[in-house]
GROMACS .gro file of C-alpha atoms in nm:
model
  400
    1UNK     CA    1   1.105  -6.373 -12.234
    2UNK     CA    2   1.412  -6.387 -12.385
    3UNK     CA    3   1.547  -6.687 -12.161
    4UNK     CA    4   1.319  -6.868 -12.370
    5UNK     CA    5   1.409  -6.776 -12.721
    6UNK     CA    6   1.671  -7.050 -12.729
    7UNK     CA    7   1.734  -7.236 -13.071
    8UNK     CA    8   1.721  -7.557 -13.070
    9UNK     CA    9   2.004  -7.653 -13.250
   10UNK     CA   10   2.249  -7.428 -12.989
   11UNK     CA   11   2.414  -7.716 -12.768
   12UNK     CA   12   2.518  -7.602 -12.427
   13UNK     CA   13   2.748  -7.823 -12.172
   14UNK     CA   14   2.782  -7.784 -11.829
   15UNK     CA   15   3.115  -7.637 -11.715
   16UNK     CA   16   3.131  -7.961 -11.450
   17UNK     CA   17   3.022  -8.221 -11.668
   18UNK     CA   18   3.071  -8.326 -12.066
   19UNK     CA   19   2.694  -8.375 -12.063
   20UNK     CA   20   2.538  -8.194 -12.356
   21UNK     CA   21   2.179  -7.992 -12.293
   22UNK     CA   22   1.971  -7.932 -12.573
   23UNK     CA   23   1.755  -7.631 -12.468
   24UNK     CA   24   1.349  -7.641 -12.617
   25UNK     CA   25   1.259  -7.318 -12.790
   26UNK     CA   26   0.931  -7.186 -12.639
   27UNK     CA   27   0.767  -6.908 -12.813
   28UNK     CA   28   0.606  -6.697 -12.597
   29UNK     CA   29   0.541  -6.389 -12.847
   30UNK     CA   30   0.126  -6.439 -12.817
   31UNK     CA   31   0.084  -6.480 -12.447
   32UNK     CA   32  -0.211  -6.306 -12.341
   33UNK     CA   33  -0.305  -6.325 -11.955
   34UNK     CA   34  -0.148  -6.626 -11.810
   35UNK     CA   35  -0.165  -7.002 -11.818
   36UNK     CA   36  -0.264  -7.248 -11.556
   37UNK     CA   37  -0.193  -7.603 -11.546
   38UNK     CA   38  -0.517  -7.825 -11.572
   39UNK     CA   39  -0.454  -8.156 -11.422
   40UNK     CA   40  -0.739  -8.303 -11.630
   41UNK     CA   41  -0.600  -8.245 -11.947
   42UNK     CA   42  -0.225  -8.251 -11.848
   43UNK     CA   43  -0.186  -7.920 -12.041
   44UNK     CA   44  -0.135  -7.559 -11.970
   45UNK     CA   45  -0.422  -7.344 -12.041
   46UNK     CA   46  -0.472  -6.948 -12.114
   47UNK     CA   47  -0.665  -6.808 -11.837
   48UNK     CA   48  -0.769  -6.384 -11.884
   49UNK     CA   49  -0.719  -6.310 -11.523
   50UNK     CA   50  -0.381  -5.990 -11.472
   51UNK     CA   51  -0.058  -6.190 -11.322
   52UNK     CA   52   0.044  -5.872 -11.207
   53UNK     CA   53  -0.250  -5.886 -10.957
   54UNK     CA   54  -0.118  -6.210 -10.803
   55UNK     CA   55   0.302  -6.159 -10.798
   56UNK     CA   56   0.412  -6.089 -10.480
   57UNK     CA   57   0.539  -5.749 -10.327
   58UNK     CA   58   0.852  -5.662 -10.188
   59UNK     CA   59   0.873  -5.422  -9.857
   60UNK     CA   60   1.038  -5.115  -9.898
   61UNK     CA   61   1.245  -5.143  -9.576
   62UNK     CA   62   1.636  -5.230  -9.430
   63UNK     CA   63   1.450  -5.497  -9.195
   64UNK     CA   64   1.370  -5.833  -9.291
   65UNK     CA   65   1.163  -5.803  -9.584
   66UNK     CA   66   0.995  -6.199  -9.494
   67UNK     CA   67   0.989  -6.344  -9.183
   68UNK     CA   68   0.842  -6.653  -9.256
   69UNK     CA   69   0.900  -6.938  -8.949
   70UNK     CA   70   0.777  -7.278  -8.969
   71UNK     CA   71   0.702  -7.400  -8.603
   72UNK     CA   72   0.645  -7.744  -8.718
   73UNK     CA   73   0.846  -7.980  -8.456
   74UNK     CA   74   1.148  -8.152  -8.721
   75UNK     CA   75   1.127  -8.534  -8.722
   76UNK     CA   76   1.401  -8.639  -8.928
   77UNK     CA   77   1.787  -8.697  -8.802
   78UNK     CA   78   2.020  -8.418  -8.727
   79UNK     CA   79   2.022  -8.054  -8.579
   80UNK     CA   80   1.681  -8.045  -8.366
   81UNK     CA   81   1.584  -7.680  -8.390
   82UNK     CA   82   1.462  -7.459  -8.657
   83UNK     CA   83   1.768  -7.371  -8.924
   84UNK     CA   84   1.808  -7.016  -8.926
   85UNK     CA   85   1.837  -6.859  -9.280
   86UNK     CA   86   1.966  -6.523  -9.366
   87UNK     CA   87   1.883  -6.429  -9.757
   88UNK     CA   88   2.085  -6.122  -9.893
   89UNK     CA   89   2.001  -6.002 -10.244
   90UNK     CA   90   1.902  -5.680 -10.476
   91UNK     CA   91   1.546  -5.714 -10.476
   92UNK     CA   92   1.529  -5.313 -10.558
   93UNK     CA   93   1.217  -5.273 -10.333
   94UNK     CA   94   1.199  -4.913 -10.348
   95UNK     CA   95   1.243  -4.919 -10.717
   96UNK     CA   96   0.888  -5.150 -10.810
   97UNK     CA   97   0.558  -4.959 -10.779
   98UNK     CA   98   0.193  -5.144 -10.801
   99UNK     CA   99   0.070  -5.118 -11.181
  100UNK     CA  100   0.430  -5.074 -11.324
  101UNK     CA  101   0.648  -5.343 -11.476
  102UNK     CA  102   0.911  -5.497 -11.233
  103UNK     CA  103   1.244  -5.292 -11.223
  104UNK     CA  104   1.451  -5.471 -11.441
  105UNK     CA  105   1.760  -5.490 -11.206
  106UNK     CA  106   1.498  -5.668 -10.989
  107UNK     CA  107   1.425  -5.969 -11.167
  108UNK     CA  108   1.728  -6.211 -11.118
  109UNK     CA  109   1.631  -6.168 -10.715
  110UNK     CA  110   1.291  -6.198 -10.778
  111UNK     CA  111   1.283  -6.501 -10.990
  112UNK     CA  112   1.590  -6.684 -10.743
  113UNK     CA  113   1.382  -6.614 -10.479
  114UNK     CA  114   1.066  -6.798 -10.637
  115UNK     CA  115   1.249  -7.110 -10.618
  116UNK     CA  116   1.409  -7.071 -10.360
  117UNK     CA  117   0.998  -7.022 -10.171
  118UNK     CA  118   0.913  -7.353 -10.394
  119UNK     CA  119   1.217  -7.566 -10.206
  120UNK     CA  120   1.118  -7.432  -9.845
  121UNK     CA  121   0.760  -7.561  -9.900
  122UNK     CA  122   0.932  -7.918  -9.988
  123UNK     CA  123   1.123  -7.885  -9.740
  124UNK     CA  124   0.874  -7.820  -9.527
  125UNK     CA  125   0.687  -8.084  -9.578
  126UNK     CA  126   0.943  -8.309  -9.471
  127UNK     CA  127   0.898  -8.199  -9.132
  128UNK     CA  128   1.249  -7.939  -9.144
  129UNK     CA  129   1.174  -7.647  -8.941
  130UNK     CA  130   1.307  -7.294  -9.102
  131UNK     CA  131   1.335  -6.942  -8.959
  132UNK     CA  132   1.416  -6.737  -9.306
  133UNK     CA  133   1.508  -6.366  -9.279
  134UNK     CA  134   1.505  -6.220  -9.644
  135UNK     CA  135   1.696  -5.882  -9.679
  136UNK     CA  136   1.739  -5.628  -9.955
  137UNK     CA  137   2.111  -5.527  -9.984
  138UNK     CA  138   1.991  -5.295 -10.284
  139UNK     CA  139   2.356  -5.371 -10.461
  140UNK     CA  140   2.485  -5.113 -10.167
  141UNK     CA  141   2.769  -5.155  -9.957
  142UNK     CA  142   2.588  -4.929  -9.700
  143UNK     CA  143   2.310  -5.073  -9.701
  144UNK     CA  144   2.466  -5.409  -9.676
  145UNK     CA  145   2.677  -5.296  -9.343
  146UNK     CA  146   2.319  -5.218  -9.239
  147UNK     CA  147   2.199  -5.584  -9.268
  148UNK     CA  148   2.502  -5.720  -9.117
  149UNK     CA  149   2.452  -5.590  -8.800
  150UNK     CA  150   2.121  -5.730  -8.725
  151UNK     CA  151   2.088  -6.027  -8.496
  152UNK     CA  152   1.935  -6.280  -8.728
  153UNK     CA  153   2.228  -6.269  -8.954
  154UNK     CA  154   2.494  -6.289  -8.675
  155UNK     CA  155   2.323  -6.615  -8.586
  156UNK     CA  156   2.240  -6.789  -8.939
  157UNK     CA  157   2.319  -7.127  -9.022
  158UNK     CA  158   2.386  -7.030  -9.388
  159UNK     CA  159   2.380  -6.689  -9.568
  160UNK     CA  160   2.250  -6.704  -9.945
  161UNK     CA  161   2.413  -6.352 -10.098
  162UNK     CA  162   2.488  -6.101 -10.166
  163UNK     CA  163   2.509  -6.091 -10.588
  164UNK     CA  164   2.703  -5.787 -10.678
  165UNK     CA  165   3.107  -5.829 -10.645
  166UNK     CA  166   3.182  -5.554 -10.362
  167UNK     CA  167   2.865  -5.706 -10.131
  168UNK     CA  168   2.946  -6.020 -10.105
  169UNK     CA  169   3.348  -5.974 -10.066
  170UNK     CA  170   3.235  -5.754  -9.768
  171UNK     CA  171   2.981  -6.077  -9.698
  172UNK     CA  172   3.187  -6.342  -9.740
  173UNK     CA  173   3.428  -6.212  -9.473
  174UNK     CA  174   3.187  -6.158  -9.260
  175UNK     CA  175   3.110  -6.485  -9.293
  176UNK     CA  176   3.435  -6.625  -9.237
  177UNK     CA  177   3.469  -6.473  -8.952
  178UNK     CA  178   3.174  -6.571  -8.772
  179UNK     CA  179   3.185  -6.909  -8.963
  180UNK     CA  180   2.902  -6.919  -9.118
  181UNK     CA  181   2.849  -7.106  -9.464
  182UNK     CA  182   2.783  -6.836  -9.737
  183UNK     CA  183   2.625  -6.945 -10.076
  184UNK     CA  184   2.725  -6.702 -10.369
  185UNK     CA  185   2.458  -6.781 -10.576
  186UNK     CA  186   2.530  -6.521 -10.865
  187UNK     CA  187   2.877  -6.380 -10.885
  188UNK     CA  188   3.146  -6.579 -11.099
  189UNK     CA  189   3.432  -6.420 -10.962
  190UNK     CA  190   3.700  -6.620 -10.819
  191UNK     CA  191   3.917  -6.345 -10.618
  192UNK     CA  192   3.632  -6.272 -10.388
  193UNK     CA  193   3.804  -6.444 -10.067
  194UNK     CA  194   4.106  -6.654  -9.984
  195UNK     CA  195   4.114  -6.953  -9.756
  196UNK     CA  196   3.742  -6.930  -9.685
  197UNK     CA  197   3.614  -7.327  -9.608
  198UNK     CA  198   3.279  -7.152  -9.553
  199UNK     CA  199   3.280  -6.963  -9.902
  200UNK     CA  200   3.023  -7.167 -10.179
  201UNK     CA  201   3.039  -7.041 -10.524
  202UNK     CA  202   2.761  -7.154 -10.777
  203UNK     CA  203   2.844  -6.959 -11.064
  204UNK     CA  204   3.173  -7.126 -11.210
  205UNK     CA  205   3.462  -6.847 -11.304
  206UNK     CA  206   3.558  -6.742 -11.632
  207UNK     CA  207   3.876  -6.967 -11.612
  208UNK     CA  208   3.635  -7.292 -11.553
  209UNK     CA  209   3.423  -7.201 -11.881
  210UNK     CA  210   3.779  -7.206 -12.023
  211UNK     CA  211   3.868  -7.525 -11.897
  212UNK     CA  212   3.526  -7.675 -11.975
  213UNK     CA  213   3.531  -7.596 -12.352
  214UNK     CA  214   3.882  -7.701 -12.399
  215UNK     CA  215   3.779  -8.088 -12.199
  216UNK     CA  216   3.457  -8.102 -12.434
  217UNK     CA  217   3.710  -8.053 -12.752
  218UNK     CA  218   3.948  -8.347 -12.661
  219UNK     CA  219   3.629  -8.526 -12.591
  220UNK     CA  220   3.505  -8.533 -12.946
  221UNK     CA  221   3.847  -8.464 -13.179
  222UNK     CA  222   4.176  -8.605 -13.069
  223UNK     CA  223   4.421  -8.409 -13.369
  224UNK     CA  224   4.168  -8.070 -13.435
  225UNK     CA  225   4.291  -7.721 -13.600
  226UNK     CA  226   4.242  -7.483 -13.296
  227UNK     CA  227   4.187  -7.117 -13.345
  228UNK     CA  228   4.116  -6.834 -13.063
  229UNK     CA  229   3.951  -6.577 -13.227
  230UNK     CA  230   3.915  -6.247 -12.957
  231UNK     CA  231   3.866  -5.840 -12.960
  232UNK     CA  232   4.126  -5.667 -12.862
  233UNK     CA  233   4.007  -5.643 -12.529
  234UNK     CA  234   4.218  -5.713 -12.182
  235UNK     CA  235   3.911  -5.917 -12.025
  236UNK     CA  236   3.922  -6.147 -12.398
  237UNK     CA  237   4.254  -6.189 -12.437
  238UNK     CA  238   4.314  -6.270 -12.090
  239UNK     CA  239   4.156  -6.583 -12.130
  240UNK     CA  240   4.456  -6.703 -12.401
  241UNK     CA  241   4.673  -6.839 -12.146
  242UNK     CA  242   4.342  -7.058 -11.979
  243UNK     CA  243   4.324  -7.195 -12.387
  244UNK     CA  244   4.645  -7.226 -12.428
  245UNK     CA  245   4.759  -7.382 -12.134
  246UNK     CA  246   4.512  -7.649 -12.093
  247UNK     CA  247   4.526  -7.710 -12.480
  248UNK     CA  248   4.914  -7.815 -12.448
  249UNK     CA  249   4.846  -8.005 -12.143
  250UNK     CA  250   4.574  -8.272 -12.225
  251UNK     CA  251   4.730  -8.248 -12.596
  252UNK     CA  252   5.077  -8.289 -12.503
  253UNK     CA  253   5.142  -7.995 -12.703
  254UNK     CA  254   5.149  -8.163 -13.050
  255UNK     CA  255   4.833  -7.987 -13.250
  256UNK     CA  256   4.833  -7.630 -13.373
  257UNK     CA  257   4.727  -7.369 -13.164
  258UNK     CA  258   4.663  -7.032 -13.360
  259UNK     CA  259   4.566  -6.668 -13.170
  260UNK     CA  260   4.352  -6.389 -13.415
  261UNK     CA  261   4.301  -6.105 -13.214
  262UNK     CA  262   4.067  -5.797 -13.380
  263UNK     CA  263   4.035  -5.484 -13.352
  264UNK     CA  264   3.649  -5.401 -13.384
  265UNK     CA  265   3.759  -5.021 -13.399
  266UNK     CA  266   3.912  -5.043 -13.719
  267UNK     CA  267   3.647  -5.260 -13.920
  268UNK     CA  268   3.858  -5.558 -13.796
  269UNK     CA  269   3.612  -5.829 -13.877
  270UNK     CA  270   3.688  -5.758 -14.234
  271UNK     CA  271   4.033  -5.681 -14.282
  272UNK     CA  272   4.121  -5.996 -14.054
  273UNK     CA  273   4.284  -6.321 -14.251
  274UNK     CA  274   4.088  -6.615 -14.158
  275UNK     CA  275   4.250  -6.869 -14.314
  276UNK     CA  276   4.432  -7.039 -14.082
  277UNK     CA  277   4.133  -7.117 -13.961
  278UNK     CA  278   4.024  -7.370 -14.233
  279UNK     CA  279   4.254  -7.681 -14.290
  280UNK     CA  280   4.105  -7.974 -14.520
  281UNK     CA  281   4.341  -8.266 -14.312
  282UNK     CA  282   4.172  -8.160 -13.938
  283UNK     CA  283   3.860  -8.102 -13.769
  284UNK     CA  284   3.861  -7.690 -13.722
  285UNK     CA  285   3.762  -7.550 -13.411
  286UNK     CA  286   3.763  -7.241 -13.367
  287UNK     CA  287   3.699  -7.080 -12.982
  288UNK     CA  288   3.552  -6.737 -12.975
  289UNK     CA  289   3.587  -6.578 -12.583
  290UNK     CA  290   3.379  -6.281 -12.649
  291UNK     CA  291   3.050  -6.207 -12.444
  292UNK     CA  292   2.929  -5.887 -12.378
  293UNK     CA  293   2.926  -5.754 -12.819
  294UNK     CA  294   2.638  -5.892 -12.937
  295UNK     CA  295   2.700  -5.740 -13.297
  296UNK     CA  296   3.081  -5.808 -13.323
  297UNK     CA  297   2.975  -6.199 -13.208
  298UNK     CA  298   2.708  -6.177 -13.491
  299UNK     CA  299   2.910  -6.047 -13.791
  300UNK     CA  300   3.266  -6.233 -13.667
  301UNK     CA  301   3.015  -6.585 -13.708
  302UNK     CA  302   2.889  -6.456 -14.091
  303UNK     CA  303   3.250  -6.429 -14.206
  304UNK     CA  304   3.336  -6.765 -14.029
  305UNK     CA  305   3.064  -6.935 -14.236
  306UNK     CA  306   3.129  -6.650 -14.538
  307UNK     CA  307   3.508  -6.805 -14.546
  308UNK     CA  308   3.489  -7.211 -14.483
  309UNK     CA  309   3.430  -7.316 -14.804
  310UNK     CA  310   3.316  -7.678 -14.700
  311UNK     CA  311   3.562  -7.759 -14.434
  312UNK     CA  312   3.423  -7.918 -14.104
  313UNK     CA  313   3.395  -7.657 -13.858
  314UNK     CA  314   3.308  -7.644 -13.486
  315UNK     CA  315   3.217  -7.291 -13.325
  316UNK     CA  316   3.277  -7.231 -12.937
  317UNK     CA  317   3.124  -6.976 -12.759
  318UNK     CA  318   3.014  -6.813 -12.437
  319UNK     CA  319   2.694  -6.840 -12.217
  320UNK     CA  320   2.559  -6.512 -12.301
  321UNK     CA  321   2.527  -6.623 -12.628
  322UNK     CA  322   2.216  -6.803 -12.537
  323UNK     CA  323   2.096  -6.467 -12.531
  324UNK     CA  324   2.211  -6.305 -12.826
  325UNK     CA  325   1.902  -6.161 -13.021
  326UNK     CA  326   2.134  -6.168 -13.365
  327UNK     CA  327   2.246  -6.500 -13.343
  328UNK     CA  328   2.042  -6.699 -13.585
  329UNK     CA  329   1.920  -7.036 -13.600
  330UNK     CA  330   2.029  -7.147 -13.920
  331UNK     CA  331   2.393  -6.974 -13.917
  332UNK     CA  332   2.459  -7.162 -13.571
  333UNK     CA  333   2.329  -7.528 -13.731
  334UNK     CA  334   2.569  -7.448 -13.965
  335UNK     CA  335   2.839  -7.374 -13.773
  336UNK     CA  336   2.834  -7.674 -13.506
  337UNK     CA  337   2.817  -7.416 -13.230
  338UNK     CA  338   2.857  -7.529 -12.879
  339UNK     CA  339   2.868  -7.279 -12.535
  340UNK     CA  340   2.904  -7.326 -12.194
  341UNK     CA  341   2.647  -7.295 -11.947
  342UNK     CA  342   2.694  -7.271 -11.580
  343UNK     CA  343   2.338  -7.434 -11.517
  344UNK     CA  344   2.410  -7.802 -11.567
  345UNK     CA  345   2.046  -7.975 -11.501
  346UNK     CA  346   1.829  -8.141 -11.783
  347UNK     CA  347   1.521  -7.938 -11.879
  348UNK     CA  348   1.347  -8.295 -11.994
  349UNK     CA  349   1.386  -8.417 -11.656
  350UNK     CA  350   1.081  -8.547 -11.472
  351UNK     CA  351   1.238  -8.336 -11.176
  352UNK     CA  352   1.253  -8.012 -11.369
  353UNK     CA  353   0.901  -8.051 -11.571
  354UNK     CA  354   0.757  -8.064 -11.181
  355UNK     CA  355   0.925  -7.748 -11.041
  356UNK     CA  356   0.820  -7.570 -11.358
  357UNK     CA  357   0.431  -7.697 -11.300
  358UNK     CA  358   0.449  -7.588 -10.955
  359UNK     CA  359   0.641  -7.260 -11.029
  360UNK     CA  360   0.357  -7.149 -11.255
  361UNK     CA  361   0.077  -7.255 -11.057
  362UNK     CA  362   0.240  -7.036 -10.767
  363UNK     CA  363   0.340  -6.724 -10.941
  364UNK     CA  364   0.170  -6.718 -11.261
  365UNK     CA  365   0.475  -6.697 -11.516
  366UNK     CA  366   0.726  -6.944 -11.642
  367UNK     CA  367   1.018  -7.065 -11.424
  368UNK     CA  368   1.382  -6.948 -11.558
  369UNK     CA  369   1.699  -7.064 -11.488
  370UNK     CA  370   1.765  -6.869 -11.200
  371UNK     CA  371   1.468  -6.974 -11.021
  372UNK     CA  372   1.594  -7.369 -11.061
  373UNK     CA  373   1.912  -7.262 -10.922
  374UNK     CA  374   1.721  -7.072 -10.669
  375UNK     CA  375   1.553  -7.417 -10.558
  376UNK     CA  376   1.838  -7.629 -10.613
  377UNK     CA  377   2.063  -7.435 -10.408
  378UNK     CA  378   1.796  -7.398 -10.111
  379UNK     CA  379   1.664  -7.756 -10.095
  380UNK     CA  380   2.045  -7.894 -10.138
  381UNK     CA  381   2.187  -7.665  -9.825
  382UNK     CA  382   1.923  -7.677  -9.608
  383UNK     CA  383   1.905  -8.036  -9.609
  384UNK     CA  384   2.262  -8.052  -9.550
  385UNK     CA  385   2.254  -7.862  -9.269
  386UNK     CA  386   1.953  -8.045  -9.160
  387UNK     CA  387   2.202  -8.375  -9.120
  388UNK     CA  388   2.469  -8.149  -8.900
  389UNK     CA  389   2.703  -8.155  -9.210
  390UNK     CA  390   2.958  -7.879  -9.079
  391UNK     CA  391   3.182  -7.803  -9.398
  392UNK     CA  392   2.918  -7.774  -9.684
  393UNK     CA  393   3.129  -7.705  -9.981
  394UNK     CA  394   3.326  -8.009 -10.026
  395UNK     CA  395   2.975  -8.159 -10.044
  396UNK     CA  396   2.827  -7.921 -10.257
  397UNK     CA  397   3.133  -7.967 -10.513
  398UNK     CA  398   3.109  -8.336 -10.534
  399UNK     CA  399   2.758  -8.275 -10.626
  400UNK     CA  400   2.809  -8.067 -10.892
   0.00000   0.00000   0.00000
């Protein structure tokens, strides 16, 4: 999976902490069947048996898709009922058919929603009682207007969804006005809704990446050589005035600040003058807010490193990088690269090495970052709820 293919030497930070993450490659390029934790040997084992005979299914329907109700009497402090759940997300049912690989617009759902199933059974345990109603918006504002209408969602305690931008705008107002606490678990958009105390966003915006790579620079070099380095793209350089602004502000605007903006139409990459780049009296830093070109990413980074000649150098990227097929190992050692990652829990944890035992055992395939969120975001709002905690996000911010 390509979540997986992560190089080791990539450091990501958290766009709400300094913290840095070192993510583990894990090569899973000879996986045959699936593995199984053995709790005699402490170690994960092949087994032959078809995963795809074990995932679960999906129902094809507008109606709750699960309508799973714990009965169990709650014993701990606080609301002293069952909390009522409403999930919203693109699950796609219609699109997945038995023997064929999962619809690929499917899987972020599908893999949330495994963690999310992993917290309820925790929570569960505790003794909370939950009445979860899981619906399939299938990204469609018609289909959403559907769900909205039932009963079950009129009456949640929380709504986790919708994903896609036009859902959950139409969502979170509903939500507002019923006041009900929404969790956008997906979209990093921060014009969905306006004075909305009930409105949770997980996913930080494009402006807090900004802000975050900017902090972790004045955290390591107090007098660097800054460089922006974009396309000539509206959505890129957009994001020079988030740079520039908080650059001047926690520098008091004494360092140099210098904006390269290419035209990838025109062979850009090679006609552009890097040299400003490159001093020999500062540390150079040079941001690149680019996410969605793989190949202009990939060849802008081989004339970075083509051009330095020796001088200390510190690359900034974006999350997607993480992704990036063409990135390689040894040209991002080299180049001191650092991104930003919205998911800001340690993969070494004790914590985290459990969830992912338990998230194989149950479904048979590794956990991914989504599906942590998934359970993070579940066990953290239910139990809120759970203590009669009426305005979750101020809560859920200090947490994070």
């Amino acid at each position: 999976m390509k979540y997986l293919i992560i190089l080791t030497s990539l450091f990501l930070f958290a766009c709400n902490t300094t913290k840095t993450i070192v993510k583990q490659k894990e090569d899973t390029n000879a996986i045959k069947g699936y593995k199984k934790y053995n709790p005699q040997t402490g170690q994960y084992e092949w087994v032959s048996e078809d995963p795809a005979k074990v995932i679960d299914t999906i129902k094809t329907n507008t109606t709750p898709i699960d309508n799973t109700k714990n009965t169990k009497e709650a014993t701990v402090k606080g609301l002293n009922r069952a909390i009522k759940v409403a999930v919203i997300l693109p699950f796609y049912a219609d699109q997945n058919h038995d023997g064929e690989p999962i619809f690929a617009k499917s899987t972020w759902a599908t893999n949330f929603y495994g963690g999310m199933k992993i917290a309820l059974d925790s929570l569960v345990k505790k003794g909370i009682s939950i009445d979860i109603r899981v619906f399939d918006d299938k990204a469609s504002e018609a289909e959403l207007n559907k769900i909205l209408l039932y009963e079950d969602v009129k009456n949640a305690d929380l709504i986790i969804g919708p994903a896609g931008k036009s859902n959950l705008k139409i969502a979170a107002n509903f939500a507002k006005t019923k006041g009900i606490p929404l969790v956008s678990p997906y979209n990093p958009a921060d014009d969905i809704t306006t004075n909305n105390p009930n409105y949770i966003q997980i996913n930080p915006s494009l402006k807090s990446h900004c802000v975050a790579i900017v902090e972790d620079i004045y955290a390591h070099y107090k007098t660097p050589n800054i460089t922006i380095i974009s396309r000539n793209k509206p959505t890129e350089t957009a994001t020079y005035n988030y740079f520039i602004n908080h650059i001047n502000s926690i520098y008091s605007n004494i360092i140099p600040i210098h904006k390269l903006t290419i035209d990838e139409e025109t062979n850009g990459i090679s006609k552009t003058d890097l040299d400003v780049c490159f001093s020999e009296n500062r540390q150079n830093v040079i941001i690149i807010p680019s996410w969605s070109n793989e190949p202009f990413v990939a060849a802008l980074l081989q004339r970075i490193e083509a051009n330095r000649k020796g001088t200390p150098i510190n690359v900034y990227g974006m999350p997607q990088w993480s992704s990036f097929d063409l990135l390689s190992h040894d040209l991002l050692t080299k180049l001191n690269t650092r991104i930003t990652t919205s998911n800001p829990f340690d993969i070494a944890s004790p914590q985290t090495k459990e969830f992912k035992k338990l998230f194989f055992e149950k479904y048979h395939t590794i956990a991914t970052d989504e599906s942590i969120v998934g359970f993070d975001v579940t066990y953290l709002m239910i139990q809120m709820l759970k203590n009669m905690v009426k305005n979750l996000r101020p809560i859920w911010e200090k947490r994070i």
